[in-house]
XYZ file of N, CA and C in Angstrom:
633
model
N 174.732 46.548 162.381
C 174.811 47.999 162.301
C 174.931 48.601 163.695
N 175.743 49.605 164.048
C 176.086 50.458 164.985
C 175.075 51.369 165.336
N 174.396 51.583 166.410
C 173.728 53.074 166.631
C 174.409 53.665 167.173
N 173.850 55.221 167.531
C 174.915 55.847 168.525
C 173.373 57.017 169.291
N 174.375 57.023 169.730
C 173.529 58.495 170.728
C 172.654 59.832 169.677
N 173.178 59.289 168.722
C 172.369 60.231 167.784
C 170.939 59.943 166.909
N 171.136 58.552 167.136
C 170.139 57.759 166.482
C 168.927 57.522 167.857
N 167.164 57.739 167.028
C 166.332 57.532 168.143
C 165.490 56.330 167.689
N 165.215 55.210 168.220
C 164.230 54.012 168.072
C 162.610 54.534 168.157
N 161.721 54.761 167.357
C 160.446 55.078 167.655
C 159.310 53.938 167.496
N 158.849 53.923 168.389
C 157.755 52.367 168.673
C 156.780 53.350 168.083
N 156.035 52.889 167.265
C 154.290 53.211 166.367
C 153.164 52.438 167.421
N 152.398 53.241 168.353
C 151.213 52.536 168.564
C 151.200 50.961 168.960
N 152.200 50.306 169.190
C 152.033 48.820 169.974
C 150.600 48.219 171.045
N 149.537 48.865 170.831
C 148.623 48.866 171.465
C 147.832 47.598 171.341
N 147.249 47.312 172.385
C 146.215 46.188 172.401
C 145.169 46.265 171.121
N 144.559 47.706 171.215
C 143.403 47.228 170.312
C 143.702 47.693 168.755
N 145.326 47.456 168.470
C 145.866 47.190 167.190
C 146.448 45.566 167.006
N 145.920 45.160 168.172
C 146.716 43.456 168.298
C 145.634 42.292 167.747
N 145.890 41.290 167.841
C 144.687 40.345 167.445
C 143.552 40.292 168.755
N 142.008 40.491 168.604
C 141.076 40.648 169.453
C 140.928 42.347 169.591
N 141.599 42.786 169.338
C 141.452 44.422 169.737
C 140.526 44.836 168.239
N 139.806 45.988 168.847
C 138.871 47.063 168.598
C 139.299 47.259 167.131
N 140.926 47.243 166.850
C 140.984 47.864 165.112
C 142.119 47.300 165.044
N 141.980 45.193 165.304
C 143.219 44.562 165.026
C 143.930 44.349 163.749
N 145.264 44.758 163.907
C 146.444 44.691 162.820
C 146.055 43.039 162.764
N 146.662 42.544 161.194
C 146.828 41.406 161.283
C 148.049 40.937 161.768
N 148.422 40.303 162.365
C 149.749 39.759 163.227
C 149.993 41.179 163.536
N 149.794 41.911 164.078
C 149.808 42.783 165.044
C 150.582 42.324 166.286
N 150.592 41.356 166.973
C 151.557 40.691 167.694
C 152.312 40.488 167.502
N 152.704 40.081 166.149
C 154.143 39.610 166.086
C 155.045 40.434 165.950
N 154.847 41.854 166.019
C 155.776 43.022 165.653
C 156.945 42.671 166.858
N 156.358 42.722 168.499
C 156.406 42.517 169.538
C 157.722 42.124 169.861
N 158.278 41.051 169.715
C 159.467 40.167 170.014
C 160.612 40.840 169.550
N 160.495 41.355 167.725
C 161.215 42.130 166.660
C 161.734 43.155 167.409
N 160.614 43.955 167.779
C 160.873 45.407 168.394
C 161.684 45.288 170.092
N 161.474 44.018 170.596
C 162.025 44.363 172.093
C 163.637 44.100 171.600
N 164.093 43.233 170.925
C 165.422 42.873 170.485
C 166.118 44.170 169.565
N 165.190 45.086 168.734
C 165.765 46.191 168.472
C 165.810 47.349 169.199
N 164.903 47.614 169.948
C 165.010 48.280 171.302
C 166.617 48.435 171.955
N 166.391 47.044 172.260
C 167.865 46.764 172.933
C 169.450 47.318 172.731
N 168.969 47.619 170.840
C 170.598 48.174 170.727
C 170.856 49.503 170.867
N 169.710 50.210 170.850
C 169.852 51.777 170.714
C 169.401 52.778 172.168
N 170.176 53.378 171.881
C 170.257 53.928 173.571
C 168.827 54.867 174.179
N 168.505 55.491 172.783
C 167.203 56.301 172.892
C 166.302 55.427 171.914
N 164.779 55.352 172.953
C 163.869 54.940 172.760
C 162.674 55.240 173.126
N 161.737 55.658 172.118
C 160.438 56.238 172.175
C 159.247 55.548 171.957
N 158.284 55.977 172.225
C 156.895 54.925 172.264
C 155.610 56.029 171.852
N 154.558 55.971 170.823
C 153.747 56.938 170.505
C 152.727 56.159 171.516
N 151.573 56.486 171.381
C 150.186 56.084 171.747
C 148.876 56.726 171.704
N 148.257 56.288 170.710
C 146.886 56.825 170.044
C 146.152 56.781 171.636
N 145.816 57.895 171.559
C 144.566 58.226 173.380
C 143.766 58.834 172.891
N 142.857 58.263 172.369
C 141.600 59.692 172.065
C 140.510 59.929 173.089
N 139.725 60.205 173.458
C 138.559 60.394 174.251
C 137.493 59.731 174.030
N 136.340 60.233 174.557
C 135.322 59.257 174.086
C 134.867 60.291 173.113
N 134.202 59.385 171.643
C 133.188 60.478 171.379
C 134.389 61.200 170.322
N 134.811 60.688 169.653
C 136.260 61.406 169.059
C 135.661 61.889 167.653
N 136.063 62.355 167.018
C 135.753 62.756 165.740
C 135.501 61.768 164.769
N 136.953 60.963 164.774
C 137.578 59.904 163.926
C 136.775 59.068 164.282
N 135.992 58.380 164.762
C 135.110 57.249 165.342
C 133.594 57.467 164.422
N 133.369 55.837 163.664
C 132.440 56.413 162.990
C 130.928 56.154 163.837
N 130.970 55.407 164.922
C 130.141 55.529 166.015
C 129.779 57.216 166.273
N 130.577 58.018 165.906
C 130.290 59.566 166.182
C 129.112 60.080 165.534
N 129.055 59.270 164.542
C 128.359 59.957 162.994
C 127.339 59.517 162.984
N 125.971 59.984 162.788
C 124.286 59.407 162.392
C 124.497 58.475 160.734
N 124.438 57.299 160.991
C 124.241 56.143 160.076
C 125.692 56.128 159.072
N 126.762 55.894 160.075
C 128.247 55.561 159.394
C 128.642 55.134 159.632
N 129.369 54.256 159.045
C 130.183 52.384 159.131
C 131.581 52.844 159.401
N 131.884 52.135 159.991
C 134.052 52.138 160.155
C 134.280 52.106 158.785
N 135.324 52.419 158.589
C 135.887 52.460 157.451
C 135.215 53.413 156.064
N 134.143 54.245 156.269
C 133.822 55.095 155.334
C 134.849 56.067 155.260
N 135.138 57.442 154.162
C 135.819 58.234 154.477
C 134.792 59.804 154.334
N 135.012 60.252 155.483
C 134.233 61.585 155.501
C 135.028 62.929 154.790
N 134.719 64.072 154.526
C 135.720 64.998 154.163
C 135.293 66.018 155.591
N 136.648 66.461 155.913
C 136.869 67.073 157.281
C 137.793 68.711 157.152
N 137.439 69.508 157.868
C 137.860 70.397 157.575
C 139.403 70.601 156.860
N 140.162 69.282 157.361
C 141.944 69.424 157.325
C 142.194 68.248 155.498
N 140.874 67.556 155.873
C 140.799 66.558 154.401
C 140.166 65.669 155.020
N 140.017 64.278 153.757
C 139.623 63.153 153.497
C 139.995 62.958 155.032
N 139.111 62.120 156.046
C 139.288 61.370 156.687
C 138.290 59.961 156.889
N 139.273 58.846 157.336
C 138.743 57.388 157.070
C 138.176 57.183 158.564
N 136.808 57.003 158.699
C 136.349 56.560 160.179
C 136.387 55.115 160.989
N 136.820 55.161 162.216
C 137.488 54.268 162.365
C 136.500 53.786 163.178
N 136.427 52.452 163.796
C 135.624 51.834 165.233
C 136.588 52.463 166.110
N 135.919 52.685 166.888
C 136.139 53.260 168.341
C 137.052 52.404 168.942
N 138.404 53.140 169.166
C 139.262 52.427 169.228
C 140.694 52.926 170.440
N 141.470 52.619 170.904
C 142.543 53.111 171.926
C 141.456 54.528 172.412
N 140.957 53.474 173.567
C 139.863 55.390 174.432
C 141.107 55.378 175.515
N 140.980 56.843 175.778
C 141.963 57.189 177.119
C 141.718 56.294 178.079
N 142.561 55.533 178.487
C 142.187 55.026 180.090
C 141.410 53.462 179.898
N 141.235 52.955 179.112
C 140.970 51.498 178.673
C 141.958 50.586 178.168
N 141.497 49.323 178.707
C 142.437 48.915 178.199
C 143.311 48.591 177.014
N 142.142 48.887 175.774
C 142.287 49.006 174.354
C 143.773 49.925 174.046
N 144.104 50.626 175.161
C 144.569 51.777 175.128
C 146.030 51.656 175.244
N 146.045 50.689 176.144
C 147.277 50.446 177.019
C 148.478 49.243 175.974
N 149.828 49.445 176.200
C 150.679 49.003 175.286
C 150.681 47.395 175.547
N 150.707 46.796 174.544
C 150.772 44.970 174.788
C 151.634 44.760 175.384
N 151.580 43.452 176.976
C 151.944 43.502 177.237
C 153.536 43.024 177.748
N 153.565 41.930 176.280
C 154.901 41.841 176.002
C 155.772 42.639 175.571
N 155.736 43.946 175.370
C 156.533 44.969 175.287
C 157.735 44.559 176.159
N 158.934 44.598 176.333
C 159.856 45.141 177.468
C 160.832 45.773 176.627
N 160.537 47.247 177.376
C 161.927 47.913 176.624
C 161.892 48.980 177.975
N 162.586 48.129 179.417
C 162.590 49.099 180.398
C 163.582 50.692 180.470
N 164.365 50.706 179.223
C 164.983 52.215 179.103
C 164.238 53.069 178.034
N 163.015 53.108 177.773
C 161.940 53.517 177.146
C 162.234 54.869 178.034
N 162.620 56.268 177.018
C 162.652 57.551 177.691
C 161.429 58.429 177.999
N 160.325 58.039 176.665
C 159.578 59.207 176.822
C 158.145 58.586 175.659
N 157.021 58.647 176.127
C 155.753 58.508 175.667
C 154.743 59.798 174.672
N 154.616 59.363 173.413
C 154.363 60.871 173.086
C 152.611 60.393 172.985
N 152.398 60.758 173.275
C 150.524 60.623 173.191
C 149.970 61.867 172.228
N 149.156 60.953 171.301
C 148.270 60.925 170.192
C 146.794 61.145 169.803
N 146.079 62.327 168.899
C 144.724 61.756 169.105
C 143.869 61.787 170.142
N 144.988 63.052 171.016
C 143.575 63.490 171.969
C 142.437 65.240 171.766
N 143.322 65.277 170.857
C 142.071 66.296 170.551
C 141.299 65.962 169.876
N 139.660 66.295 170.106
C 138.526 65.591 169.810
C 138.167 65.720 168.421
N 138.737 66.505 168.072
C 137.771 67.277 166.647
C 139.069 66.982 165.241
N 140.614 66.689 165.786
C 141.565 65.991 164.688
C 141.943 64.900 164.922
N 142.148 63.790 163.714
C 142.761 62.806 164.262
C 144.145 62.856 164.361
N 145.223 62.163 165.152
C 146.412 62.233 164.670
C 147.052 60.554 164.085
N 147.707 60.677 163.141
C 148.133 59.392 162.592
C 149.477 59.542 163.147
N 150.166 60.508 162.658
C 151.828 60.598 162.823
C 152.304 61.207 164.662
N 153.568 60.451 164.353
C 153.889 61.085 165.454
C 154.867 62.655 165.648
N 154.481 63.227 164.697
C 154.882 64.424 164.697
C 153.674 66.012 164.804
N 152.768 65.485 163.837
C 152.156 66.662 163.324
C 150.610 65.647 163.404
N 149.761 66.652 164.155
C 148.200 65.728 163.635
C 147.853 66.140 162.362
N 146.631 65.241 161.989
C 146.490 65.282 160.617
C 146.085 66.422 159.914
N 145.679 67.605 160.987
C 145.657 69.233 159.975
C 147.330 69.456 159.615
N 147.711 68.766 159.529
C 149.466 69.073 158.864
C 149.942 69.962 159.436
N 149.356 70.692 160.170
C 150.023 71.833 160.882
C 150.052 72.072 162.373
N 149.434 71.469 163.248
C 149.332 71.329 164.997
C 150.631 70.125 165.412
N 151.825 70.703 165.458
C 152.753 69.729 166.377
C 152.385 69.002 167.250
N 153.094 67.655 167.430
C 152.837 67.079 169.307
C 154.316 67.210 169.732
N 155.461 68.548 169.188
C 156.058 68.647 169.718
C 157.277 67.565 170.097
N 157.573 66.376 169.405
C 158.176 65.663 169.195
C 159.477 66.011 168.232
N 159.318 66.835 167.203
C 160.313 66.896 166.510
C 161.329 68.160 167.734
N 161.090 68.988 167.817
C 161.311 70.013 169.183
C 162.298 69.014 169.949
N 161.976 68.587 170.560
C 162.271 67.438 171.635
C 163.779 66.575 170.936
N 163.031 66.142 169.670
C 164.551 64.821 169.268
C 165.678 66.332 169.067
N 165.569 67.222 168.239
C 166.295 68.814 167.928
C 167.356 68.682 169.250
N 166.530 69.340 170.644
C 167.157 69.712 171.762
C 168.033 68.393 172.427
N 167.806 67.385 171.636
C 168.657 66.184 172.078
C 169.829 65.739 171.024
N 169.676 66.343 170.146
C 171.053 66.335 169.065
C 171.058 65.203 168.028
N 169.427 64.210 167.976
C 169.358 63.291 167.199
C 169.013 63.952 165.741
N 169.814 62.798 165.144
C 169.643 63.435 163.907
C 168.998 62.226 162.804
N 169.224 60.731 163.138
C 168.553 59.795 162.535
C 167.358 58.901 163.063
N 166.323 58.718 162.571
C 165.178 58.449 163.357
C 164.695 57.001 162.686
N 164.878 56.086 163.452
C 164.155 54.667 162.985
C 162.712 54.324 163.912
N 161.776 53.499 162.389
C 160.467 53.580 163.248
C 160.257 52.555 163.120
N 159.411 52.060 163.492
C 158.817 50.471 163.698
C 156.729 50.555 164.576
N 155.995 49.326 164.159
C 155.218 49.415 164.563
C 153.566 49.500 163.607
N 152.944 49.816 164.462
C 151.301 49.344 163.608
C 150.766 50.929 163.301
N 150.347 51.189 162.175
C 150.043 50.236 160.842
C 151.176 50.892 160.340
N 151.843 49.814 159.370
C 152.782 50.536 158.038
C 151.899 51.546 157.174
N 150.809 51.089 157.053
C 150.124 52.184 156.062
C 149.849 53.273 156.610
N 149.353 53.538 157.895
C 148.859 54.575 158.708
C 150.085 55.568 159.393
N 149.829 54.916 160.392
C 150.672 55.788 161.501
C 152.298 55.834 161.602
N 152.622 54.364 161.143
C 154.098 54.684 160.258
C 154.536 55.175 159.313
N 153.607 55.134 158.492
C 153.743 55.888 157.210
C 153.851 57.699 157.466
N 152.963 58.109 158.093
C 152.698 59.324 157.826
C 153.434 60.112 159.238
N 154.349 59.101 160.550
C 155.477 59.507 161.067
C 156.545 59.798 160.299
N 156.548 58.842 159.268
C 158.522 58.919 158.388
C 158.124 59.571 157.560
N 156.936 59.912 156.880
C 156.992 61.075 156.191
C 157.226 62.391 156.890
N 156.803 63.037 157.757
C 157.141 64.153 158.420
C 158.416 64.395 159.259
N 158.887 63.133 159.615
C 160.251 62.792 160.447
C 161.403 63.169 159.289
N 160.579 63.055 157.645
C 161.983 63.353 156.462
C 161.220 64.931 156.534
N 160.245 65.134 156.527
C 160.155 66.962 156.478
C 161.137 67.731 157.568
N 161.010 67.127 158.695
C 161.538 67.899 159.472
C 163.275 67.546 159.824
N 163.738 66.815 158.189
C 165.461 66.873 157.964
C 165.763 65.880 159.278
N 165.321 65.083 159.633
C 165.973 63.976 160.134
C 165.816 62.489 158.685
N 166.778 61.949 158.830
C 167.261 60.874 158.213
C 166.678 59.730 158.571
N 165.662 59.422 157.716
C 164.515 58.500 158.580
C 164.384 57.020 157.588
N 164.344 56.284 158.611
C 164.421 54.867 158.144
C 163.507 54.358 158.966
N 162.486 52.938 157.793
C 161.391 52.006 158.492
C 161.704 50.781 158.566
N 161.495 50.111 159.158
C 161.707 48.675 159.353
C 160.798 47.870 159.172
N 160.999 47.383 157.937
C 159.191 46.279 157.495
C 159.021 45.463 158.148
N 159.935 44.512 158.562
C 159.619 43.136 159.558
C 158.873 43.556 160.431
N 159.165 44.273 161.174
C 158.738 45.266 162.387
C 157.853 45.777 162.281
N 157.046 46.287 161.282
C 155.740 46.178 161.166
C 154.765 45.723 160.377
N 153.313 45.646 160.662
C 152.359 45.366 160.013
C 151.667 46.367 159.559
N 150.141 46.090 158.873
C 150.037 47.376 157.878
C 148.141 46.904 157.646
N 147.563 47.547 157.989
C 146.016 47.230 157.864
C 145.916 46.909 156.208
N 146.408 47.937 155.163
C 146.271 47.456 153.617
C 144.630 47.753 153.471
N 144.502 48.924 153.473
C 142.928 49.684 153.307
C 142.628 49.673 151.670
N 142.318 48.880 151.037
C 142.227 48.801 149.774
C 143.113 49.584 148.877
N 144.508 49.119 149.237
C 145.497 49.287 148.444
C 146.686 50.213 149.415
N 146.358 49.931 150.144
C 146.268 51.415 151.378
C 148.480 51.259 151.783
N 148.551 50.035 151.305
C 150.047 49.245 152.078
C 151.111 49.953 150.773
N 150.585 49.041 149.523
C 151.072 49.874 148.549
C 151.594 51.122 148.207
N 150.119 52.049 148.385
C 150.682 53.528 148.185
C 151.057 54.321 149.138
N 151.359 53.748 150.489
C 152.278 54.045 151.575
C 153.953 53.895 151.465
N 154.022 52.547 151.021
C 155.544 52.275 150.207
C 155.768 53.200 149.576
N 155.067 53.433 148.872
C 155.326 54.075 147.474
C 155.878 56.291 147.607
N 154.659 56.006 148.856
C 155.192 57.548 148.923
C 156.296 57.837 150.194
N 156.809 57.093 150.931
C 157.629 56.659 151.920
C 159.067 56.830 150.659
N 158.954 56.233 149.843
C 159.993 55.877 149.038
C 160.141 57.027 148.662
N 159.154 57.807 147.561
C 159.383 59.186 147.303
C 159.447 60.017 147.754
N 159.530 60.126 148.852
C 159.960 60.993 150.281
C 161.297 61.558 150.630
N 161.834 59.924 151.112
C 163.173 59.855 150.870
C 163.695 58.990 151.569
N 162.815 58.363 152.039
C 162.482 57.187 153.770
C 163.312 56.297 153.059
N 164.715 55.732 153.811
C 165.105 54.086 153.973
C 164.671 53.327 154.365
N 164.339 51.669 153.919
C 164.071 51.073 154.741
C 165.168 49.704 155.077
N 165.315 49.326 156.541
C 166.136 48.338 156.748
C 165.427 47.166 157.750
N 165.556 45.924 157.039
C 165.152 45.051 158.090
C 165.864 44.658 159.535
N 165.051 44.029 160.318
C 165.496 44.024 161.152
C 166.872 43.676 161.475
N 166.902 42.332 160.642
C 168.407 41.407 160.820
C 169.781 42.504 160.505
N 169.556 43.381 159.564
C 170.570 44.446 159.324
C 170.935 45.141 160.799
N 169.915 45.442 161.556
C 170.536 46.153 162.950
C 170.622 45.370 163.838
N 170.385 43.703 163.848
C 170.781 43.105 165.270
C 171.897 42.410 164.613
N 172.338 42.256 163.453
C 173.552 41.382 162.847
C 174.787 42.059 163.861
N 175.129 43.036 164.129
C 176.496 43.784 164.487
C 176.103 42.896 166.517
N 177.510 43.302 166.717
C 177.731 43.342 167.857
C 176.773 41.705 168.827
């Protein structure tokens, strides 16, 4: 498959402490790694999110008097799932694995630093309504199709390509390319609403087959 200048590559969170040994490891969380530098390669624009929260974050169930990771609290914006303390600003938990190479990487959108929302997507934090100003950005650059890749399929990919189809870009996921925590059923009904969205998905071999 062909990209063009219109099409943008978006990396999901490639972070250490989504890798194996990290703070809130994906399973094969590593292996996304290799997938993504070889698809990188064909497309001219390429983006990278990264969960940065602070210390002391909302989403952290270390925040909370007698609450386990993985409970779900109800929060002013909704249901939210508390996480272990995880990608802090400025640690290394934080910082992208370091087999990454995708040295024409344009632009870093950072995630999850306001204390009191979490953000999953890379568009909108999770009050559905506070931009990170990303969709703005692909607009003033004339992209109009958006492929994502990266950790978790259930999470933070999921709930990028859902808002990436709100905001009328033509959005496609790449399963090889990522992994998916699967929060008690969590992988499933991510597919499921990805699909009813309007999200394509294409494996990898479909975009490195050409050329």
């Amino acid at each position: 498959m062909e990209t063009t200048t219109k099409d943008v590559f978006i990396i999901i969170d490639v972070q250490n402490d989504f890798c194996p040994d990290g703070a809130l490891a994906v399973t094969d969380g590593d292996a996304v790694v290799p997938v993504i530098n070889s698809i990188a390669a064909r497309f001219v624009n390429v983006i990278a999110t990264q969960d940065w929260h602070p210390h002391g974050h909302a989403s952290f169930a270390s925040t909370h008097d007698d609450k386990s990771p993985f409970e779900v609290l109800e929060f002013p914006y909704g249901p939210q799932v508390l996480w272990p303390d995880h990608c802090v600003q400025e640690t290394p938990g934080a910082a992208f694995h370091k087999g990454l190479d995708i040295p024409h990487l344009q632009t870093i959108v950072r995630k999850g630093y306001n204390r009191e929302i979490d953000s999953y997507s890379a568009f909108l934090e999770n009050d559905h309504a506070t931009p990170t100003g990303l969709a703005g950005y692909l607009r003033t650059r004339g992209i109009e199709r958006v492929f994502l890749a990266g950790l978790a399929t259930d999470f933070c990919v999921q709930f990028s390509a859902l808002d990436a189809c709100t905001e009328g870009f033509e959005t496609i996921v790449i399963p090889d390319a990522c992994r998916a925590i699967d929060l008690d059923g969590s992988l499933d009904a991510a597919m499921t609403a990805m699909q009813r969205a309007g999200v394509r998905f294409m494996e990898s071999s479909d975009i490195l087959s050409s050329g």
